[in-house]
């Protein structure tokens, strides 16, 4: 593989022969070497973190200009004349609706801008459905059983919301093309207790791949047994590309649902958390007018309005969607080398060994890494014992329970690149060591 | 009364004799004059608004300096070194906790700072209790009947939250000293279905008076039949005084509950909505450590954290509680003349007529105005027909249903003072006209 080609001095453990084809003696010899090397790294007292999908300091610095766009001389009225400093405006100010509409690829009137957290919006949708139903349906709290489909590997915070409400999380495998749609169609059409599905359709968390056109079309054509079934379409990485031309594009789901005669089927979410500042961005929900009416009836009880000054700050900083896209290019310039470094080291260290697979995403925040079955927990533990924190193994499955014990989420964004390289080499080493130990154990 | 003493040219309708003592002929004559005057005002095509408890532009301008305290050169790390731009910090940054702790008169570790809306915090407490109970109690959605006590007249948005969850709102009269505590004690101790009470303890909405020491002590000593009963203590106007020395002080409820052996009895709310910018302030909840643990278990599922940059902005603007208090003094300088103008005109126009009563608050945002029974709706309608929007009559009662049809909430903050005077004179006129019509009707 090209990634490792330039690496001249290959050590014995980097033989490209799959571990499964090695003799017990060869494995034992490798184990001895790997253990010695692991010991050496442990003595370095590392303290690194590859667990969190957080932007790094350089990324945050990109948005510091946003702190300058409003000052005490600024006119804080928005386009329609409303004073952004005062109460009111439930759905968002016009210019922020336009920016988010461009970013989310939906008409302005199909949007509500909320506060700083799209996760909070999703939580609130589940909470409202639980207490008040969906567009007049029976509140879920009155039902004996409610289930949600969870694409796995997926985002732990999604699963935790449904779990918190006592909803049964049903795993559906993520394929190259997106969720296993045969399974989704079958489950959703047969089981009325299934009320939704958690999706990250673009640069998915953690696999990094995007749903195919066929997958999105099949989503829009679902015939759910439950009238109150909704697709929870968390388009968290919609503008989060690593490359300029080589980008993933997915079919816009709201429009596709409308064309398919299923306009009310989806709630779509996005935010600027990883565009400007996580925690100080703006988040939005897009849906059909029917759904929005249902939602606004609740939202108007919950709050008088969200932070309009921050909406204004975002719009005045970006000016328009082109400004935002150019801004994302700067994020890409910081993130791309990090992703490439991780992928290159994994290829160099693990390529051809048959003990791990990983993804090479073109956007988003994660690389999904799969060990041999039954090894992920041990790999993460070994990393931890050598000073590198990884996302807990299993976190990408509902309840933290990966039945294969194989998936590990790699988050390359936050650490400085040298730390990232060190951490990735350790991950590779721990993967090899754990795999050899596993193979020897099985051989005995 | 002194307010009208300087007003030399008194018209006939300003005779101080109570309307009830006038003959039918006198009333008829007054009616004719009032109708003529009303007609004249109608022809002025007024378009004024005394409905909304919104700060006026001059008040908002006081906080424009907050837009300058952060710029692209600012260090956005908080005291403990956390980068406020990034994810994390669920309960609030240390310096914001200190400011809100000083403002809310509770220890820092008894606080959670949320987003921009204390109403949203209250909603979320009810929603969580509804779906998950309170510290392990049965979720309210599993109960046949849940009731809430509502101090009346009170805040419509409070009542709407409980109403939205199908909770029965039970009115409890507001007295000079606060809620009728005999009634509160009796209801709460006898009825297990009563799970809470909505309170605005200081400069209450809309009456403007504050709970007496005895009232607060009796609150802290409640013996609710329901273990999951909580006092919803919306201290919205805690620093919102109109005068510097002549201020209301109430006993701090968390500490009093702790002393009374009832540490978990109360949720306390406040925000800077009417300190800096409504919609772009920071809101907080204070409670016992047990309650906070219960709440954080839920909050950590709902969000990764609130807007820390805005927390930092507030602290850097005010520096400390003294800065905030000095800032509130400037608000008072703008609001005080407005309150005094309304009160003075009401006294001048209606004093001694026995057809209306109103409050003279020392803080907060409202004046409560009571007509004769059965007149409030008609007064508000007459005002509307002459171009002045008032808060809908009945809004201060659960379900918008004031059984006496007497209470009207006056919001003096938003209109310029000349508009406010015009609107108040119209209110007085409509009150007199409606009262005369009512008295004549009764006489017939």
JSON list of N, CA, C and O in Angstrom, two decimals, chain A residues 55 61 67-68 70-72 85-87 116 120 123-124 131-132 164 274 277-280 298 302 305 307 309 313, chain B residues 55 61 67-68 70-72 85-87 116 120 123-124 132 164 274 277-280 298 302 305 307 309 313:
[
{"chain": "A", "resi": 55, "resn": "UNK", "atom": "N", "xyz": [-12.96, 19.98, 18.14]},
{"chain": "A", "resi": 55, "resn": "UNK", "atom": "CA", "xyz": [-12.04, 20.74, 17.32]},
{"chain": "A", "resi": 55, "resn": "UNK", "atom": "C", "xyz": [-10.79, 21.08, 18.14]},
{"chain": "A", "resi": 55, "resn": "UNK", "atom": "O", "xyz": [-10.87, 21.22, 19.36]},
{"chain": "A", "resi": 61, "resn": "UNK", "atom": "N", "xyz": [-9.38, 28.89, 16.73]},
{"chain": "A", "resi": 61, "resn": "UNK", "atom": "CA", "xyz": [-8.81, 30.20, 16.42]},
{"chain": "A", "resi": 61, "resn": "UNK", "atom": "C", "xyz": [-9.36, 30.77, 15.11]},
{"chain": "A", "resi": 61, "resn": "UNK", "atom": "O", "xyz": [-9.42, 31.98, 14.93]},
{"chain": "A", "resi": 67, "resn": "UNK", "atom": "N", "xyz": [-15.70, 37.26, 17.24]},
{"chain": "A", "resi": 67, "resn": "UNK", "atom": "CA", "xyz": [-15.79, 38.07, 18.46]},
{"chain": "A", "resi": 67, "resn": "UNK", "atom": "C", "xyz": [-15.71, 39.57, 18.14]},
{"chain": "A", "resi": 67, "resn": "UNK", "atom": "O", "xyz": [-15.95, 40.40, 19.01]},
{"chain": "A", "resi": 68, "resn": "UNK", "atom": "N", "xyz": [-15.34, 39.89, 16.91]},
{"chain": "A", "resi": 68, "resn": "UNK", "atom": "CA", "xyz": [-15.17, 41.30, 16.54]},
{"chain": "A", "resi": 68, "resn": "UNK", "atom": "C", "xyz": [-16.36, 41.88, 15.78]},
{"chain": "A", "resi": 68, "resn": "UNK", "atom": "O", "xyz": [-16.47, 43.10, 15.67]},
{"chain": "A", "resi": 70, "resn": "UNK", "atom": "N", "xyz": [-19.53, 42.11, 16.30]},
{"chain": "A", "resi": 70, "resn": "UNK", "atom": "CA", "xyz": [-20.48, 42.94, 17.05]},
{"chain": "A", "resi": 70, "resn": "UNK", "atom": "C", "xyz": [-19.71, 43.74, 18.09]},
{"chain": "A", "resi": 70, "resn": "UNK", "atom": "O", "xyz": [-18.87, 43.19, 18.80]},
{"chain": "A", "resi": 71, "resn": "UNK", "atom": "N", "xyz": [-19.99, 45.02, 18.17]},
{"chain": "A", "resi": 71, "resn": "UNK", "atom": "CA", "xyz": [-19.43, 45.82, 19.25]},
{"chain": "A", "resi": 71, "resn": "UNK", "atom": "C", "xyz": [-20.47, 46.83, 19.71]},
{"chain": "A", "resi": 71, "resn": "UNK", "atom": "O", "xyz": [-21.62, 46.80, 19.25]},
{"chain": "A", "resi": 72, "resn": "UNK", "atom": "N", "xyz": [-20.06, 47.71, 20.62]},
{"chain": "A", "resi": 72, "resn": "UNK", "atom": "CA", "xyz": [-21.07, 48.57, 21.25]},
{"chain": "A", "resi": 72, "resn": "UNK", "atom": "C", "xyz": [-21.68, 49.56, 20.27]},
{"chain": "A", "resi": 72, "resn": "UNK", "atom": "O", "xyz": [-22.72, 50.16, 20.55]},
{"chain": "A", "resi": 85, "resn": "UNK", "atom": "N", "xyz": [-31.77, 42.21, 20.66]},
{"chain": "A", "resi": 85, "resn": "UNK", "atom": "CA", "xyz": [-31.42, 42.22, 22.08]},
{"chain": "A", "resi": 85, "resn": "UNK", "atom": "C", "xyz": [-32.63, 41.91, 22.96]},
{"chain": "A", "resi": 85, "resn": "UNK", "atom": "O", "xyz": [-32.48, 41.58, 24.13]},
{"chain": "A", "resi": 86, "resn": "UNK", "atom": "N", "xyz": [-33.82, 42.06, 22.41]},
{"chain": "A", "resi": 86, "resn": "UNK", "atom": "CA", "xyz": [-35.02, 41.94, 23.24]},
{"chain": "A", "resi": 86, "resn": "UNK", "atom": "C", "xyz": [-35.69, 40.57, 23.10]},
{"chain": "A", "resi": 86, "resn": "UNK", "atom": "O", "xyz": [-35.22, 39.72, 22.37]},
{"chain": "A", "resi": 87, "resn": "UNK", "atom": "N", "xyz": [-36.78, 40.37, 23.83]},
{"chain": "A", "resi": 87, "resn": "UNK", "atom": "CA", "xyz": [-37.55, 39.13, 23.76]},
{"chain": "A", "resi": 87, "resn": "UNK", "atom": "C", "xyz": [-38.15, 38.92, 22.38]},
{"chain": "A", "resi": 87, "resn": "UNK", "atom": "O", "xyz": [-38.34, 39.87, 21.62]},
{"chain": "A", "resi": 116, "resn": "UNK", "atom": "N", "xyz": [-27.75, 26.47, 21.37]},
{"chain": "A", "resi": 116, "resn": "UNK", "atom": "CA", "xyz": [-26.39, 26.12, 20.96]},
{"chain": "A", "resi": 116, "resn": "UNK", "atom": "C", "xyz": [-26.19, 24.64, 20.66]},
{"chain": "A", "resi": 116, "resn": "UNK", "atom": "O", "xyz": [-25.11, 24.25, 20.27]},
{"chain": "A", "resi": 120, "resn": "UNK", "atom": "N", "xyz": [-29.52, 18.81, 22.07]},
{"chain": "A", "resi": 120, "resn": "UNK", "atom": "CA", "xyz": [-30.63, 19.28, 22.88]},
{"chain": "A", "resi": 120, "resn": "UNK", "atom": "C", "xyz": [-31.94, 19.30, 22.07]},
{"chain": "A", "resi": 120, "resn": "UNK", "atom": "O", "xyz": [-33.00, 18.97, 22.59]},
{"chain": "A", "resi": 123, "resn": "UNK", "atom": "N", "xyz": [-33.06, 15.68, 21.79]},
{"chain": "A", "resi": 123, "resn": "UNK", "atom": "CA", "xyz": [-33.61, 15.28, 23.08]},
{"chain": "A", "resi": 123, "resn": "UNK", "atom": "C", "xyz": [-35.03, 15.82, 23.23]},
{"chain": "A", "resi": 123, "resn": "UNK", "atom": "O", "xyz": [-35.95, 15.09, 23.62]},
{"chain": "A", "resi": 124, "resn": "UNK", "atom": "N", "xyz": [-35.21, 17.08, 22.89]},
{"chain": "A", "resi": 124, "resn": "UNK", "atom": "CA", "xyz": [-36.53, 17.71, 23.06]},
{"chain": "A", "resi": 124, "resn": "UNK", "atom": "C", "xyz": [-37.58, 17.08, 22.15]},
{"chain": "A", "resi": 124, "resn": "UNK", "atom": "O", "xyz": [-38.76, 17.02, 22.52]},
{"chain": "A", "resi": 131, "resn": "UNK", "atom": "N", "xyz": [-44.14, 12.64, 25.84]},
{"chain": "A", "resi": 131, "resn": "UNK", "atom": "CA", "xyz": [-45.20, 13.18, 26.70]},
{"chain": "A", "resi": 131, "resn": "UNK", "atom": "C", "xyz": [-46.45, 13.57, 25.93]},
{"chain": "A", "resi": 131, "resn": "UNK", "atom": "O", "xyz": [-47.55, 13.56, 26.49]},
{"chain": "A", "resi": 132, "resn": "UNK", "atom": "N", "xyz": [-46.30, 13.92, 24.65]},
{"chain": "A", "resi": 132, "resn": "UNK", "atom": "CA", "xyz": [-47.45, 14.45, 23.91]},
{"chain": "A", "resi": 132, "resn": "UNK", "atom": "C", "xyz": [-47.70, 13.78, 22.57]},
{"chain": "A", "resi": 132, "resn": "UNK", "atom": "O", "xyz": [-48.60, 14.18, 21.84]},
{"chain": "A", "resi": 164, "resn": "UNK", "atom": "N", "xyz": [-32.46, 6.66, 27.82]},
{"chain": "A", "resi": 164, "resn": "UNK", "atom": "CA", "xyz": [-32.91, 7.41, 29.00]},
{"chain": "A", "resi": 164, "resn": "UNK", "atom": "C", "xyz": [-34.43, 7.38, 29.13]},
{"chain": "A", "resi": 164, "resn": "UNK", "atom": "O", "xyz": [-34.97, 7.37, 30.23]},
{"chain": "A", "resi": 274, "resn": "UNK", "atom": "N", "xyz": [-19.27, 22.64, 15.08]},
{"chain": "A", "resi": 274, "resn": "UNK", "atom": "CA", "xyz": [-17.93, 22.36, 14.57]},
{"chain": "A", "resi": 274, "resn": "UNK", "atom": "C", "xyz": [-17.64, 23.24, 13.36]},
{"chain": "A", "resi": 274, "resn": "UNK", "atom": "O", "xyz": [-16.83, 22.91, 12.51]},
{"chain": "A", "resi": 277, "resn": "UNK", "atom": "N", "xyz": [-17.81, 27.77, 17.24]},
{"chain": "A", "resi": 277, "resn": "UNK", "atom": "CA", "xyz": [-17.38, 27.28, 18.55]},
{"chain": "A", "resi": 277, "resn": "UNK", "atom": "C", "xyz": [-18.38, 26.24, 19.07]},
{"chain": "A", "resi": 277, "resn": "UNK", "atom": "O", "xyz": [-19.57, 26.56, 19.23]},
{"chain": "A", "resi": 278, "resn": "UNK", "atom": "N", "xyz": [-17.92, 25.05, 19.40]},
{"chain": "A", "resi": 278, "resn": "UNK", "atom": "CA", "xyz": [-18.82, 24.10, 20.07]},
{"chain": "A", "resi": 278, "resn": "UNK", "atom": "C", "xyz": [-19.31, 24.74, 21.37]},
{"chain": "A", "resi": 278, "resn": "UNK", "atom": "O", "xyz": [-18.50, 25.32, 22.10]},
{"chain": "A", "resi": 279, "resn": "UNK", "atom": "N", "xyz": [-20.57, 24.67, 21.62]},
{"chain": "A", "resi": 279, "resn": "UNK", "atom": "CA", "xyz": [-21.11, 25.27, 22.84]},
{"chain": "A", "resi": 279, "resn": "UNK", "atom": "C", "xyz": [-21.56, 26.70, 22.63]},
{"chain": "A", "resi": 279, "resn": "UNK", "atom": "O", "xyz": [-22.36, 27.21, 23.39]},
{"chain": "A", "resi": 280, "resn": "UNK", "atom": "N", "xyz": [-21.05, 27.36, 21.61]},
{"chain": "A", "resi": 280, "resn": "UNK", "atom": "CA", "xyz": [-21.49, 28.73, 21.35]},
{"chain": "A", "resi": 280, "resn": "UNK", "atom": "C", "xyz": [-21.90, 28.92, 19.90]},
{"chain": "A", "resi": 280, "resn": "UNK", "atom": "O", "xyz": [-21.83, 30.03, 19.36]},
{"chain": "A", "resi": 298, "resn": "UNK", "atom": "N", "xyz": [-45.34, 23.30, 21.11]},
{"chain": "A", "resi": 298, "resn": "UNK", "atom": "CA", "xyz": [-44.62, 22.94, 22.34]},
{"chain": "A", "resi": 298, "resn": "UNK", "atom": "C", "xyz": [-43.56, 23.99, 22.65]},
{"chain": "A", "resi": 298, "resn": "UNK", "atom": "O", "xyz": [-43.42, 24.44, 23.79]},
{"chain": "A", "resi": 302, "resn": "UNK", "atom": "N", "xyz": [-42.23, 26.28, 26.03]},
{"chain": "A", "resi": 302, "resn": "UNK", "atom": "CA", "xyz": [-40.92, 26.02, 26.65]},
{"chain": "A", "resi": 302, "resn": "UNK", "atom": "C", "xyz": [-40.06, 27.28, 26.77]},
{"chain": "A", "resi": 302, "resn": "UNK", "atom": "O", "xyz": [-39.29, 27.41, 27.71]},
{"chain": "A", "resi": 305, "resn": "UNK", "atom": "N", "xyz": [-37.85, 32.49, 23.31]},
{"chain": "A", "resi": 305, "resn": "UNK", "atom": "CA", "xyz": [-37.02, 32.55, 22.11]},
{"chain": "A", "resi": 305, "resn": "UNK", "atom": "C", "xyz": [-35.58, 32.22, 22.43]},
{"chain": "A", "resi": 305, "resn": "UNK", "atom": "O", "xyz": [-35.18, 32.23, 23.60]},
{"chain": "A", "resi": 307, "resn": "UNK", "atom": "N", "xyz": [-31.21, 32.61, 21.47]},
{"chain": "A", "resi": 307, "resn": "UNK", "atom": "CA", "xyz": [-30.26, 33.73, 21.49]},
{"chain": "A", "resi": 307, "resn": "UNK", "atom": "C", "xyz": [-30.12, 34.35, 20.09]},
{"chain": "A", "resi": 307, "resn": "UNK", "atom": "O", "xyz": [-29.37, 33.85, 19.25]},
{"chain": "A", "resi": 309, "resn": "UNK", "atom": "N", "xyz": [-28.92, 37.41, 19.36]},
{"chain": "A", "resi": 309, "resn": "UNK", "atom": "CA", "xyz": [-27.66, 38.14, 19.17]},
{"chain": "A", "resi": 309, "resn": "UNK", "atom": "C", "xyz": [-26.60, 37.19, 18.61]},
{"chain": "A", "resi": 309, "resn": "UNK", "atom": "O", "xyz": [-25.82, 37.54, 17.72]},
{"chain": "A", "resi": 313, "resn": "UNK", "atom": "N", "xyz": [-24.55, 37.42, 15.20]},
{"chain": "A", "resi": 313, "resn": "UNK", "atom": "CA", "xyz": [-23.09, 37.34, 15.21]},
{"chain": "A", "resi": 313, "resn": "UNK", "atom": "C", "xyz": [-22.60, 36.36, 14.14]},
{"chain": "A", "resi": 313, "resn": "UNK", "atom": "O", "xyz": [-21.66, 36.64, 13.41]},
{"chain": "B", "resi": 55, "resn": "UNK", "atom": "N", "xyz": [-37.88, 45.07, 28.48]},
{"chain": "B", "resi": 55, "resn": "UNK", "atom": "CA", "xyz": [-37.07, 46.27, 28.69]},
{"chain": "B", "resi": 55, "resn": "UNK", "atom": "C", "xyz": [-37.20, 47.19, 27.49]},
{"chain": "B", "resi": 55, "resn": "UNK", "atom": "O", "xyz": [-37.42, 46.72, 26.37]},
{"chain": "B", "resi": 61, "resn": "UNK", "atom": "N", "xyz": [-29.69, 49.52, 25.76]},
{"chain": "B", "resi": 61, "resn": "UNK", "atom": "CA", "xyz": [-28.45, 50.25, 25.45]},
{"chain": "B", "resi": 61, "resn": "UNK", "atom": "C", "xyz": [-27.45, 50.20, 26.60]},
{"chain": "B", "resi": 61, "resn": "UNK", "atom": "O", "xyz": [-26.24, 50.29, 26.38]},
{"chain": "B", "resi": 67, "resn": "UNK", "atom": "N", "xyz": [-20.86, 43.98, 24.38]},
{"chain": "B", "resi": 67, "resn": "UNK", "atom": "CA", "xyz": [-20.44, 43.55, 23.04]},
{"chain": "B", "resi": 67, "resn": "UNK", "atom": "C", "xyz": [-18.95, 43.84, 22.80]},
{"chain": "B", "resi": 67, "resn": "UNK", "atom": "O", "xyz": [-18.37, 43.38, 21.83]},
{"chain": "B", "resi": 68, "resn": "UNK", "atom": "N", "xyz": [-18.36, 44.63, 23.70]},
{"chain": "B", "resi": 68, "resn": "UNK", "atom": "CA", "xyz": [-16.95, 45.00, 23.51]},
{"chain": "B", "resi": 68, "resn": "UNK", "atom": "C", "xyz": [-15.98, 44.17, 24.36]},
{"chain": "B", "resi": 68, "resn": "UNK", "atom": "O", "xyz": [-14.78, 44.19, 24.11]},
{"chain": "B", "resi": 70, "resn": "UNK", "atom": "N", "xyz": [-15.37, 41.04, 24.73]},
{"chain": "B", "resi": 70, "resn": "UNK", "atom": "CA", "xyz": [-14.64, 39.96, 24.07]},
{"chain": "B", "resi": 70, "resn": "UNK", "atom": "C", "xyz": [-14.33, 40.40, 22.64]},
{"chain": "B", "resi": 70, "resn": "UNK", "atom": "O", "xyz": [-15.20, 40.92, 21.94]},
{"chain": "B", "resi": 71, "resn": "UNK", "atom": "N", "xyz": [-13.10, 40.20, 22.23]},
{"chain": "B", "resi": 71, "resn": "UNK", "atom": "CA", "xyz": [-12.74, 40.44, 20.83]},
{"chain": "B", "resi": 71, "resn": "UNK", "atom": "C", "xyz": [-11.75, 39.37, 20.38]},
{"chain": "B", "resi": 71, "resn": "UNK", "atom": "O", "xyz": [-11.45, 38.44, 21.14]},
{"chain": "B", "resi": 72, "resn": "UNK", "atom": "N", "xyz": [-11.26, 39.51, 19.16]},
{"chain": "B", "resi": 72, "resn": "UNK", "atom": "CA", "xyz": [-10.45, 38.42, 18.61]},
{"chain": "B", "resi": 72, "resn": "UNK", "atom": "C", "xyz": [-9.11, 38.24, 19.34]},
{"chain": "B", "resi": 72, "resn": "UNK", "atom": "O", "xyz": [-8.45, 37.22, 19.19]},
{"chain": "B", "resi": 85, "resn": "UNK", "atom": "N", "xyz": [-14.44, 28.10, 24.33]},
{"chain": "B", "resi": 85, "resn": "UNK", "atom": "CA", "xyz": [-14.90, 27.95, 22.95]},
{"chain": "B", "resi": 85, "resn": "UNK", "atom": "C", "xyz": [-15.24, 26.51, 22.62]},
{"chain": "B", "resi": 85, "resn": "UNK", "atom": "O", "xyz": [-15.92, 26.23, 21.64]},
{"chain": "B", "resi": 86, "resn": "UNK", "atom": "N", "xyz": [-14.74, 25.58, 23.41]},
{"chain": "B", "resi": 86, "resn": "UNK", "atom": "CA", "xyz": [-14.89, 24.18, 23.05]},
{"chain": "B", "resi": 86, "resn": "UNK", "atom": "C", "xyz": [-16.01, 23.49, 23.84]},
{"chain": "B", "resi": 86, "resn": "UNK", "atom": "O", "xyz": [-16.66, 24.11, 24.66]},
{"chain": "B", "resi": 87, "resn": "UNK", "atom": "N", "xyz": [-16.22, 22.21, 23.54]},
{"chain": "B", "resi": 87, "resn": "UNK", "atom": "CA", "xyz": [-17.24, 21.42, 24.24]},
{"chain": "B", "resi": 87, "resn": "UNK", "atom": "C", "xyz": [-16.94, 21.29, 25.73]},
{"chain": "B", "resi": 87, "resn": "UNK", "atom": "O", "xyz": [-15.79, 21.44, 26.15]},
{"chain": "B", "resi": 116, "resn": "UNK", "atom": "N", "xyz": [-30.15, 30.55, 27.75]},
{"chain": "B", "resi": 116, "resn": "UNK", "atom": "CA", "xyz": [-30.59, 31.94, 27.81]},
{"chain": "B", "resi": 116, "resn": "UNK", "atom": "C", "xyz": [-31.93, 32.12, 28.52]},
{"chain": "B", "resi": 116, "resn": "UNK", "atom": "O", "xyz": [-32.38, 33.24, 28.68]},
{"chain": "B", "resi": 120, "resn": "UNK", "atom": "N", "xyz": [-37.26, 28.11, 30.14]},
{"chain": "B", "resi": 120, "resn": "UNK", "atom": "CA", "xyz": [-36.86, 26.82, 29.58]},
{"chain": "B", "resi": 120, "resn": "UNK", "atom": "C", "xyz": [-36.37, 25.86, 30.68]},
{"chain": "B", "resi": 120, "resn": "UNK", "atom": "O", "xyz": [-36.66, 24.66, 30.65]},
{"chain": "B", "resi": 123, "resn": "UNK", "atom": "N", "xyz": [-39.51, 24.64, 32.46]},
{"chain": "B", "resi": 123, "resn": "UNK", "atom": "CA", "xyz": [-40.16, 23.67, 31.58]},
{"chain": "B", "resi": 123, "resn": "UNK", "atom": "C", "xyz": [-39.46, 22.31, 31.70]},
{"chain": "B", "resi": 123, "resn": "UNK", "atom": "O", "xyz": [-40.10, 21.27, 31.85]},
{"chain": "B", "resi": 124, "resn": "UNK", "atom": "N", "xyz": [-38.14, 22.35, 31.63]},
{"chain": "B", "resi": 124, "resn": "UNK", "atom": "CA", "xyz": [-37.38, 21.10, 31.66]},
{"chain": "B", "resi": 124, "resn": "UNK", "atom": "C", "xyz": [-37.52, 20.37, 32.99]},
{"chain": "B", "resi": 124, "resn": "UNK", "atom": "O", "xyz": [-37.49, 19.13, 33.02]},
{"chain": "B", "resi": 132, "resn": "UNK", "atom": "N", "xyz": [-39.71, 11.11, 34.33]},
{"chain": "B", "resi": 132, "resn": "UNK", "atom": "CA", "xyz": [-38.80, 10.32, 35.15]},
{"chain": "B", "resi": 132, "resn": "UNK", "atom": "C", "xyz": [-38.99, 10.49, 36.65]},
{"chain": "B", "resi": 132, "resn": "UNK", "atom": "O", "xyz": [-38.26, 9.89, 37.43]},
{"chain": "B", "resi": 164, "resn": "UNK", "atom": "N", "xyz": [-49.84, 22.58, 29.84]},
{"chain": "B", "resi": 164, "resn": "UNK", "atom": "CA", "xyz": [-49.40, 21.82, 28.67]},
{"chain": "B", "resi": 164, "resn": "UNK", "atom": "C", "xyz": [-49.20, 20.34, 29.02]},
{"chain": "B", "resi": 164, "resn": "UNK", "atom": "O", "xyz": [-49.43, 19.46, 28.20]},
{"chain": "B", "resi": 274, "resn": "UNK", "atom": "N", "xyz": [-33.39, 40.31, 32.18]},
{"chain": "B", "resi": 274, "resn": "UNK", "atom": "CA", "xyz": [-33.72, 41.72, 32.35]},
{"chain": "B", "resi": 274, "resn": "UNK", "atom": "C", "xyz": [-32.60, 42.46, 33.06]},
{"chain": "B", "resi": 274, "resn": "UNK", "atom": "O", "xyz": [-32.80, 43.50, 33.69]},
{"chain": "B", "resi": 277, "resn": "UNK", "atom": "N", "xyz": [-29.44, 41.36, 28.13]},
{"chain": "B", "resi": 277, "resn": "UNK", "atom": "CA", "xyz": [-30.36, 41.28, 26.99]},
{"chain": "B", "resi": 277, "resn": "UNK", "atom": "C", "xyz": [-31.31, 40.10, 27.15]},
{"chain": "B", "resi": 277, "resn": "UNK", "atom": "O", "xyz": [-30.87, 38.96, 27.26]},
{"chain": "B", "resi": 278, "resn": "UNK", "atom": "N", "xyz": [-32.62, 40.34, 27.11]},
{"chain": "B", "resi": 278, "resn": "UNK", "atom": "CA", "xyz": [-33.54, 39.20, 27.09]},
{"chain": "B", "resi": 278, "resn": "UNK", "atom": "C", "xyz": [-33.23, 38.36, 25.85]},
{"chain": "B", "resi": 278, "resn": "UNK", "atom": "O", "xyz": [-33.06, 38.91, 24.76]},
{"chain": "B", "resi": 279, "resn": "UNK", "atom": "N", "xyz": [-33.16, 37.08, 26.00]},
{"chain": "B", "resi": 279, "resn": "UNK", "atom": "CA", "xyz": [-32.85, 36.23, 24.88]},
{"chain": "B", "resi": 279, "resn": "UNK", "atom": "C", "xyz": [-31.36, 35.96, 24.72]},
{"chain": "B", "resi": 279, "resn": "UNK", "atom": "O", "xyz": [-30.97, 34.98, 24.11]},
{"chain": "B", "resi": 280, "resn": "UNK", "atom": "N", "xyz": [-30.53, 36.82, 25.29]},
{"chain": "B", "resi": 280, "resn": "UNK", "atom": "CA", "xyz": [-29.09, 36.59, 25.18]},
{"chain": "B", "resi": 280, "resn": "UNK", "atom": "C", "xyz": [-28.41, 36.70, 26.54]},
{"chain": "B", "resi": 280, "resn": "UNK", "atom": "O", "xyz": [-27.23, 37.03, 26.65]},
{"chain": "B", "resi": 298, "resn": "UNK", "atom": "N", "xyz": [-30.02, 13.83, 34.13]},
{"chain": "B", "resi": 298, "resn": "UNK", "atom": "CA", "xyz": [-30.83, 14.09, 32.94]},
{"chain": "B", "resi": 298, "resn": "UNK", "atom": "C", "xyz": [-30.13, 15.06, 32.00]},
{"chain": "B", "resi": 298, "resn": "UNK", "atom": "O", "xyz": [-30.05, 14.84, 30.79]},
{"chain": "B", "resi": 302, "resn": "UNK", "atom": "N", "xyz": [-29.18, 15.35, 27.82]},
{"chain": "B", "resi": 302, "resn": "UNK", "atom": "CA", "xyz": [-29.82, 16.37, 26.97]},
{"chain": "B", "resi": 302, "resn": "UNK", "atom": "C", "xyz": [-28.82, 17.23, 26.20]},
{"chain": "B", "resi": 302, "resn": "UNK", "atom": "O", "xyz": [-29.09, 17.65, 25.09]},
{"chain": "B", "resi": 305, "resn": "UNK", "atom": "N", "xyz": [-23.31, 20.82, 26.92]},
{"chain": "B", "resi": 305, "resn": "UNK", "atom": "CA", "xyz": [-23.04, 21.99, 27.75]},
{"chain": "B", "resi": 305, "resn": "UNK", "atom": "C", "xyz": [-23.69, 23.23, 27.15]},
{"chain": "B", "resi": 305, "resn": "UNK", "atom": "O", "xyz": [-24.10, 23.23, 26.00]},
{"chain": "B", "resi": 307, "resn": "UNK", "atom": "N", "xyz": [-23.80, 27.68, 26.63]},
{"chain": "B", "resi": 307, "resn": "UNK", "atom": "CA", "xyz": [-22.92, 28.65, 25.96]},
{"chain": "B", "resi": 307, "resn": "UNK", "atom": "C", "xyz": [-21.96, 29.29, 26.97]},
{"chain": "B", "resi": 307, "resn": "UNK", "atom": "O", "xyz": [-22.30, 30.24, 27.65]},
{"chain": "B", "resi": 309, "resn": "UNK", "atom": "N", "xyz": [-19.09, 30.87, 26.27]},
{"chain": "B", "resi": 309, "resn": "UNK", "atom": "CA", "xyz": [-18.55, 32.16, 25.82]},
{"chain": "B", "resi": 309, "resn": "UNK", "atom": "C", "xyz": [-19.46, 33.29, 26.32]},
{"chain": "B", "resi": 309, "resn": "UNK", "atom": "O", "xyz": [-18.99, 34.33, 26.78]},
{"chain": "B", "resi": 313, "resn": "UNK", "atom": "N", "xyz": [-18.61, 36.35, 28.72]},
{"chain": "B", "resi": 313, "resn": "UNK", "atom": "CA", "xyz": [-18.93, 37.72, 28.31]},
{"chain": "B", "resi": 313, "resn": "UNK", "atom": "C", "xyz": [-19.63, 38.46, 29.46]},
{"chain": "B", "resi": 313, "resn": "UNK", "atom": "O", "xyz": [-19.32, 39.62, 29.75]}
]
